[in-house]
Amino acid sequence: MPRSMWKGTISFGMVSIPIRLYVATESHSASFRQLCGEHMSPVRYKRWCERGEHEVQYSEIVKGYQVGGDDYVVIEDQDLENLPLPTAHAIEIAEFVPGTDIQDGLYVKSAYYVEPEDAGRKPYHLLREALSATEMTAVAKVAFRDREHLCSLQPHEEMLIMNTLHWPDEIRSTEGLKGLAEDAVKISPKELQMAKSLVQSLAEESFDPKRYTDEYHEALMTIVNAKVEGAQVVEAPEPSAAPKVMDLMEALKASVDAAKKQRADKSPPAAKPAARKKAS
C-alpha cells in the first residue's frame, strides 16, 4: 500500500474534507555513483564538524536557522509540525478560477493524488463533481516540506489531483529575450496555411502518453547490460548529414508530405470489399 506524505483537510466553505496526499509521479532518471578513478571504489562524502573536527553521523544532525554570525536557532521536527499556520494541516480553498486560466507550462510544479478519509468521501466527491460540472479549478495554499505552497485542485477521472504551483515572484521575467515580438517578422497567409496543414497532419484526437517511451533510459540500459556481459558496446548511429538550407515554404511542404506518409504508414490497411457474386 502506498504511503501518504501529508495528512490534513480540504476547507471548502464551511465543509471540511479529511484527506491524505500521495506523490503522483516518480523519476526514472539514471543514477550514477562517483568512483575513484584509480581504485574504482565509490567516493564517500563525510559530514564534518569544523569546530569539533570530527565526522558527524546523520542521526546526530539537527536543523539550524542562522540568526547572525555563528549563532543558530535549532528547529525540531515538532516545531515544524506545530507551525502557527493554518495551511500546515489544511488546504484552504481561497477561490475558483476557469480551468484553462492556470498556465500549466509555467506555473505547475508537482502532482499529488488526493485520497479522502472514510468520513470525507461524500463531500470529496461532491467537490470533484462540482469542479467537473463547472469546469473550474480550485486555488488554495498548503504547507509541507519546510515551505508553504500555492496549489490547485482539479478533477481527474474519479478523483482529485493537487498540483503545487510556482509563486508569482518565482516566475522569471522575459525581459532580455530576443525575437519574441510578432511585428519583427512578416508571415504570409500561404505560410500560415501550410503551417496549419502540418499541425493538422500530425494531430491526434487526444493525448495518450502510452504512445511515448523513454528511449534514453532504454539506450542506457543497453550499454550497461553490454558492459556487464563483456560484449561490445553498441555505438550511436552516425548523425544524418546537415540538411541543406531550404525556403520556408519548401520546408513546410516537405514536412507536410513526410507527416502524411508517416500517418499512412501507421494506418492499418483497409479491408478489401467482398467480391460480388454473379447472378445466375
CSV table of C-alpha atoms in Angstrom, one decimal:
chain,number,residue,atom,x,y,z
A,1,MET,CA,0.0,0.0,0.0
A,2,PRO,CA,1.4,3.4,-0.9
A,3,ARG,CA,2.5,5.7,2.0
A,4,SER,CA,0.9,9.1,2.3
A,5,MET,CA,3.2,12.1,2.6
A,6,TRP,CA,0.7,14.6,4.1
A,7,LYS,CA,-2.5,14.3,6.1
A,8,GLY,CA,-5.0,17.1,6.7
A,9,THR,CA,-8.2,18.6,5.4
A,10,ILE,CA,-9.6,20.5,2.5
A,11,SER,CA,-11.6,23.5,3.6
A,12,PHE,CA,-14.4,24.0,1.1
A,13,GLY,CA,-16.5,26.9,2.5
A,14,MET,CA,-17.9,25.6,5.8
A,15,VAL,CA,-17.2,22.0,4.7
A,16,SER,CA,-14.1,20.2,5.9
A,17,ILE,CA,-12.9,17.2,4.0
A,18,PRO,CA,-10.3,14.9,5.7
A,19,ILE,CA,-7.8,13.7,3.1
A,20,ARG,CA,-4.3,12.3,2.5
A,21,LEU,CA,-1.8,13.3,-0.2
A,22,TYR,CA,0.3,10.9,-2.2
A,23,VAL,CA,3.1,11.8,-4.6
A,24,ALA,CA,1.7,11.1,-8.1
A,25,THR,CA,4.9,10.8,-10.1
A,26,GLU,CA,8.4,9.3,-9.8
A,27,SER,CA,11.6,10.0,-11.6
A,28,HIS,CA,13.2,7.3,-13.7
A,29,SER,CA,16.4,9.2,-14.2
A,30,ALA,CA,19.6,7.2,-14.3
A,31,SER,CA,21.6,7.2,-11.1
A,32,PHE,CA,25.4,7.3,-11.4
A,33,ARG,CA,27.8,6.7,-8.5
A,34,GLN,CA,31.0,8.7,-8.3
A,35,LEU,CA,34.0,6.4,-8.3
A,36,CYS,CA,37.7,6.8,-7.6
A,37,GLY,CA,39.4,6.6,-11.0
A,38,GLU,CA,42.3,4.6,-9.5
A,39,HIS,CA,40.7,2.1,-7.3
A,40,MET,CA,37.2,2.1,-8.9
A,41,SER,CA,35.5,2.3,-5.5
A,42,PRO,CA,32.6,4.7,-4.5
A,43,VAL,CA,33.6,8.1,-3.3
A,44,ARG,CA,32.1,8.8,0.1
A,45,TYR,CA,31.4,12.3,1.5
A,46,LYS,CA,31.8,12.8,5.2
A,47,ARG,CA,29.6,15.1,7.3
A,48,TRP,CA,32.3,17.1,9.0
A,49,CYS,CA,32.0,19.3,12.1
A,50,GLU,CA,34.5,22.1,11.7
A,51,ARG,CA,34.6,23.2,15.3
A,52,GLY,CA,34.9,19.7,16.8
A,53,GLU,CA,37.0,18.4,13.9
A,54,HIS,CA,35.1,15.1,13.8
A,55,GLU,CA,32.7,13.2,11.5
A,56,VAL,CA,29.0,13.5,12.3
A,57,GLN,CA,26.5,10.7,11.9
A,58,TYR,CA,23.3,11.5,10.1
A,59,SER,CA,21.3,10.6,13.1
A,60,GLU,CA,23.1,13.3,15.1
A,61,ILE,CA,22.4,16.2,12.8
A,62,VAL,CA,19.9,18.8,13.7
A,63,LYS,CA,18.3,21.6,11.7
A,64,GLY,CA,19.7,25.1,12.5
A,65,TYR,CA,18.5,28.5,11.3
A,66,GLN,CA,21.2,31.1,11.2
A,67,VAL,CA,20.3,34.3,13.0
A,68,GLY,CA,23.6,36.1,12.7
A,69,GLY,CA,27.3,35.3,12.6
A,70,ASP,CA,27.9,31.9,14.1
A,71,ASP,CA,24.6,32.0,16.0
A,72,TYR,CA,21.9,29.4,15.1
A,73,VAL,CA,18.5,28.5,16.5
A,74,VAL,CA,17.8,24.8,16.5
A,75,ILE,CA,14.5,23.9,14.8
A,76,GLU,CA,13.0,20.5,15.8
A,77,ASP,CA,10.6,18.4,13.6
A,78,GLN,CA,8.0,19.0,16.2
A,79,ASP,CA,8.4,22.8,15.7
A,80,LEU,CA,7.6,22.4,12.0
A,81,GLU,CA,4.6,20.3,12.8
A,82,ASN,CA,3.2,23.0,15.2
A,83,LEU,CA,3.8,26.0,12.9
A,84,PRO,CA,1.3,28.8,13.7
A,85,LEU,CA,0.0,28.5,10.1
A,86,PRO,CA,-3.5,27.2,9.1
A,87,THR,CA,-2.1,25.7,5.9
A,88,ALA,CA,0.2,23.3,7.9
A,89,HIS,CA,-2.8,21.0,8.3
A,90,ALA,CA,-5.4,22.3,6.0
A,91,ILE,CA,-5.7,23.1,2.3
A,92,GLU,CA,-7.8,26.2,2.4
A,93,ILE,CA,-9.6,26.9,-0.9
A,94,ALA,CA,-9.4,30.6,-1.5
A,95,GLU,CA,-11.1,30.9,-4.9
A,96,PHE,CA,-12.2,29.1,-8.0
A,97,VAL,CA,-11.0,30.0,-11.5
A,98,PRO,CA,-11.7,28.7,-15.0
A,99,GLY,CA,-9.8,25.5,-15.6
A,100,THR,CA,-7.8,26.9,-18.5
A,101,ASP,CA,-6.6,30.0,-16.7
A,102,ILE,CA,-3.6,28.4,-15.0
A,103,GLN,CA,-0.7,28.1,-17.4
A,104,ASP,CA,0.4,24.5,-16.9
A,105,GLY,CA,3.7,25.0,-18.7
A,106,LEU,CA,4.7,27.9,-16.5
A,107,TYR,CA,3.1,27.5,-13.1
A,108,VAL,CA,2.6,23.8,-12.4
A,109,LYS,CA,5.4,22.0,-10.4
A,110,SER,CA,4.5,18.7,-8.8
A,111,ALA,CA,1.4,16.4,-8.8
A,112,TYR,CA,-0.3,14.7,-5.9
A,113,TYR,CA,-3.2,12.2,-5.6
A,114,VAL,CA,-5.8,13.3,-3.1
A,115,GLU,CA,-7.4,10.5,-1.2
A,116,PRO,CA,-10.4,11.0,1.0
A,117,GLU,CA,-10.6,9.5,4.5
A,118,ASP,CA,-13.7,7.4,5.1
A,119,ALA,CA,-15.5,10.3,6.8
A,120,GLY,CA,-14.9,12.6,3.9
A,121,ARG,CA,-15.9,10.5,0.9
A,122,LYS,CA,-19.2,12.3,0.2
A,123,PRO,CA,-18.0,15.9,0.4
A,124,TYR,CA,-14.9,14.8,-1.5
A,125,HIS,CA,-16.9,13.5,-4.5
A,126,LEU,CA,-19.3,16.5,-4.2
A,127,LEU,CA,-16.4,18.8,-4.7
A,128,ARG,CA,-15.0,16.8,-7.5
A,129,GLU,CA,-18.3,16.7,-9.4
A,130,ALA,CA,-18.9,20.4,-8.8
A,131,LEU,CA,-15.5,21.3,-10.3
A,132,SER,CA,-16.1,19.0,-13.2
A,133,ALA,CA,-19.6,20.4,-13.9
A,134,THR,CA,-18.5,24.0,-13.7
A,135,GLU,CA,-15.1,23.4,-15.4
A,136,MET,CA,-13.4,25.3,-12.7
A,137,THR,CA,-10.2,24.8,-10.7
A,138,ALA,CA,-9.8,25.4,-7.0
A,139,VAL,CA,-6.9,27.6,-5.9
A,140,ALA,CA,-5.5,27.1,-2.4
A,141,LYS,CA,-2.4,27.1,-0.2
A,142,VAL,CA,-0.8,24.2,1.7
A,143,ALA,CA,2.3,23.9,3.8
A,144,PHE,CA,4.6,20.9,3.8
A,145,ARG,CA,8.3,20.1,3.2
A,146,ASP,CA,9.5,23.2,5.0
A,147,ARG,CA,7.6,25.7,3.0
A,148,GLU,CA,4.1,27.0,2.0
A,149,HIS,CA,2.9,26.2,-1.5
A,150,LEU,CA,0.4,27.8,-3.8
A,151,CYS,CA,-1.7,24.9,-5.2
A,152,SER,CA,-4.6,23.9,-7.4
A,153,LEU,CA,-7.2,21.2,-7.1
A,154,GLN,CA,-9.0,19.7,-10.2
A,155,PRO,CA,-10.9,16.6,-11.1
A,156,HIS,CA,-9.0,13.7,-12.8
A,157,GLU,CA,-11.1,10.6,-13.7
A,158,GLU,CA,-12.7,9.5,-10.4
A,159,MET,CA,-10.5,11.5,-8.1
A,160,LEU,CA,-9.0,14.9,-7.3
A,161,ILE,CA,-5.5,15.9,-8.3
A,162,MET,CA,-3.5,18.6,-6.4
A,163,ASN,CA,-0.7,20.4,-8.2
A,164,THR,CA,1.7,22.7,-6.4
A,165,LEU,CA,2.3,25.9,-8.3
A,166,HIS,CA,5.1,28.4,-8.6
A,167,TRP,CA,4.6,31.7,-6.7
A,168,PRO,CA,4.4,34.8,-8.9
A,169,ASP,CA,7.8,36.0,-7.7
A,170,GLU,CA,9.4,32.7,-8.8
A,171,ILE,CA,8.5,33.3,-12.4
A,172,ARG,CA,11.4,34.9,-14.2
A,173,SER,CA,10.9,37.9,-16.4
A,174,THR,CA,11.1,37.5,-20.2
A,175,GLU,CA,13.0,40.8,-20.4
A,176,GLY,CA,16.1,40.5,-22.5
A,177,LEU,CA,14.9,37.6,-24.6
A,178,LYS,CA,15.1,38.3,-28.3
A,179,GLY,CA,12.9,37.6,-31.3
A,180,LEU,CA,9.6,37.4,-29.4
A,181,ALA,CA,7.8,40.4,-30.9
A,182,GLU,CA,5.5,39.4,-33.8
A,183,ASP,CA,6.0,42.7,-35.6
A,184,ALA,CA,9.6,41.7,-36.1
A,185,VAL,CA,8.7,39.2,-38.9
A,186,LYS,CA,6.0,39.1,-41.6
A,187,ILE,CA,4.2,35.8,-42.1
A,188,SER,CA,2.3,35.4,-45.3
A,189,PRO,CA,-1.2,33.8,-45.5
A,190,LYS,CA,0.3,30.9,-47.5
A,191,GLU,CA,3.0,30.2,-44.9
A,192,LEU,CA,0.4,30.2,-42.1
A,193,GLN,CA,-1.9,27.9,-44.1
A,194,MET,CA,0.9,25.5,-44.8
A,195,ALA,CA,1.9,25.5,-41.1
A,196,LYS,CA,-1.7,24.8,-40.1
A,197,SER,CA,-1.7,21.9,-42.5
A,198,LEU,CA,1.4,20.5,-40.9
A,199,VAL,CA,-0.2,20.8,-37.4
A,200,GLN,CA,-3.3,19.0,-38.7
A,201,SER,CA,-1.3,16.3,-40.4
A,202,LEU,CA,0.3,15.4,-37.0
A,203,ALA,CA,-2.8,16.0,-34.9
A,204,GLU,CA,-4.3,13.2,-32.8
A,205,GLU,CA,-7.8,13.1,-31.3
A,206,SER,CA,-6.4,13.1,-27.7
A,207,PHE,CA,-3.1,12.9,-25.8
A,208,ASP,CA,-2.1,9.3,-25.0
A,209,PRO,CA,1.2,9.2,-23.1
A,210,LYS,CA,1.4,5.5,-23.9
A,211,ARG,CA,2.5,6.4,-27.4
A,212,TYR,CA,5.8,7.6,-26.0
A,213,THR,CA,8.7,5.7,-24.3
A,214,ASP,CA,11.8,6.8,-22.5
A,215,GLU,CA,14.3,5.9,-25.2
A,216,TYR,CA,17.2,7.4,-23.4
A,217,HIS,CA,16.7,5.0,-20.4
A,218,GLU,CA,16.4,2.1,-22.8
A,219,ALA,CA,19.6,3.0,-24.7
A,220,LEU,CA,21.5,3.5,-21.4
A,221,MET,CA,20.4,0.0,-20.2
A,222,THR,CA,21.6,-1.4,-23.5
A,223,ILE,CA,25.1,0.0,-22.8
A,224,VAL,CA,25.0,-1.1,-19.1
A,225,ASN,CA,23.9,-4.7,-20.0
A,226,ALA,CA,26.6,-4.9,-22.7
A,227,LYS,CA,29.3,-3.9,-20.3
A,228,VAL,CA,28.1,-6.4,-17.7
A,229,GLU,CA,28.2,-9.2,-20.2
A,230,GLY,CA,31.5,-8.1,-21.6
A,231,ALA,CA,30.1,-7.5,-25.1
A,232,GLN,CA,31.0,-4.8,-27.4
A,233,VAL,CA,29.1,-1.6,-26.6
A,234,VAL,CA,26.6,-0.6,-29.3
A,235,GLU,CA,27.7,2.6,-30.9
A,236,ALA,CA,25.4,5.5,-31.6
A,237,PRO,CA,24.3,5.8,-35.3
A,238,GLU,CA,26.0,8.4,-37.4
A,239,PRO,CA,24.1,11.7,-37.4
A,240,SER,CA,22.4,12.4,-40.7
A,241,ALA,CA,24.0,15.0,-42.9
A,242,ALA,CA,23.1,18.6,-42.2
A,243,PRO,CA,20.0,19.5,-44.2
A,244,LYS,CA,20.5,22.0,-47.0
A,245,VAL,CA,19.1,25.4,-46.4
A,246,MET,CA,15.6,25.4,-47.8
A,247,ASP,CA,13.0,28.1,-48.4
A,248,LEU,CA,10.5,28.2,-45.5
A,249,MET,CA,7.6,27.2,-47.8
A,250,GLU,CA,9.6,24.3,-49.3
A,251,ALA,CA,10.5,23.1,-45.8
A,252,LEU,CA,6.8,23.3,-44.7
A,253,LYS,CA,5.6,21.5,-47.8
A,254,ALA,CA,8.2,18.7,-47.4
A,255,SER,CA,7.2,18.4,-43.7
A,256,VAL,CA,3.5,18.1,-44.6
A,257,ASP,CA,4.3,15.4,-47.2
A,258,ALA,CA,6.5,13.5,-44.7
A,259,ALA,CA,3.8,13.7,-42.0
A,260,LYS,CA,1.2,12.4,-44.3
A,261,LYS,CA,3.4,9.5,-45.4
A,262,GLN,CA,4.1,8.7,-41.7
A,263,ARG,CA,0.4,8.8,-40.9
A,264,ALA,CA,-0.3,6.5,-43.9
A,265,ASP,CA,2.4,4.0,-42.8
A,266,LYS,CA,0.8,3.8,-39.3
A,267,SER,CA,-2.7,3.3,-40.5
A,268,PRO,CA,-3.9,-0.3,-40.8
A,269,PRO,CA,-4.6,-1.5,-44.3
A,270,ALA,CA,-8.3,-1.0,-45.4
A,271,ALA,CA,-10.3,-4.2,-45.6
A,272,LYS,CA,-10.9,-5.3,-49.2
A,273,PRO,CA,-14.6,-5.2,-50.2
A,274,ALA,CA,-16.2,-8.6,-50.6
A,275,ALA,CA,-16.4,-9.7,-54.2
A,276,ARG,CA,-19.9,-9.7,-55.7
A,277,LYS,CA,-21.4,-13.0,-56.8
A,278,LYS,CA,-22.6,-13.1,-60.4
A,279,ALA,CA,-26.3,-13.5,-60.8
A,280,SER,CA,-27.2,-17.0,-62.1
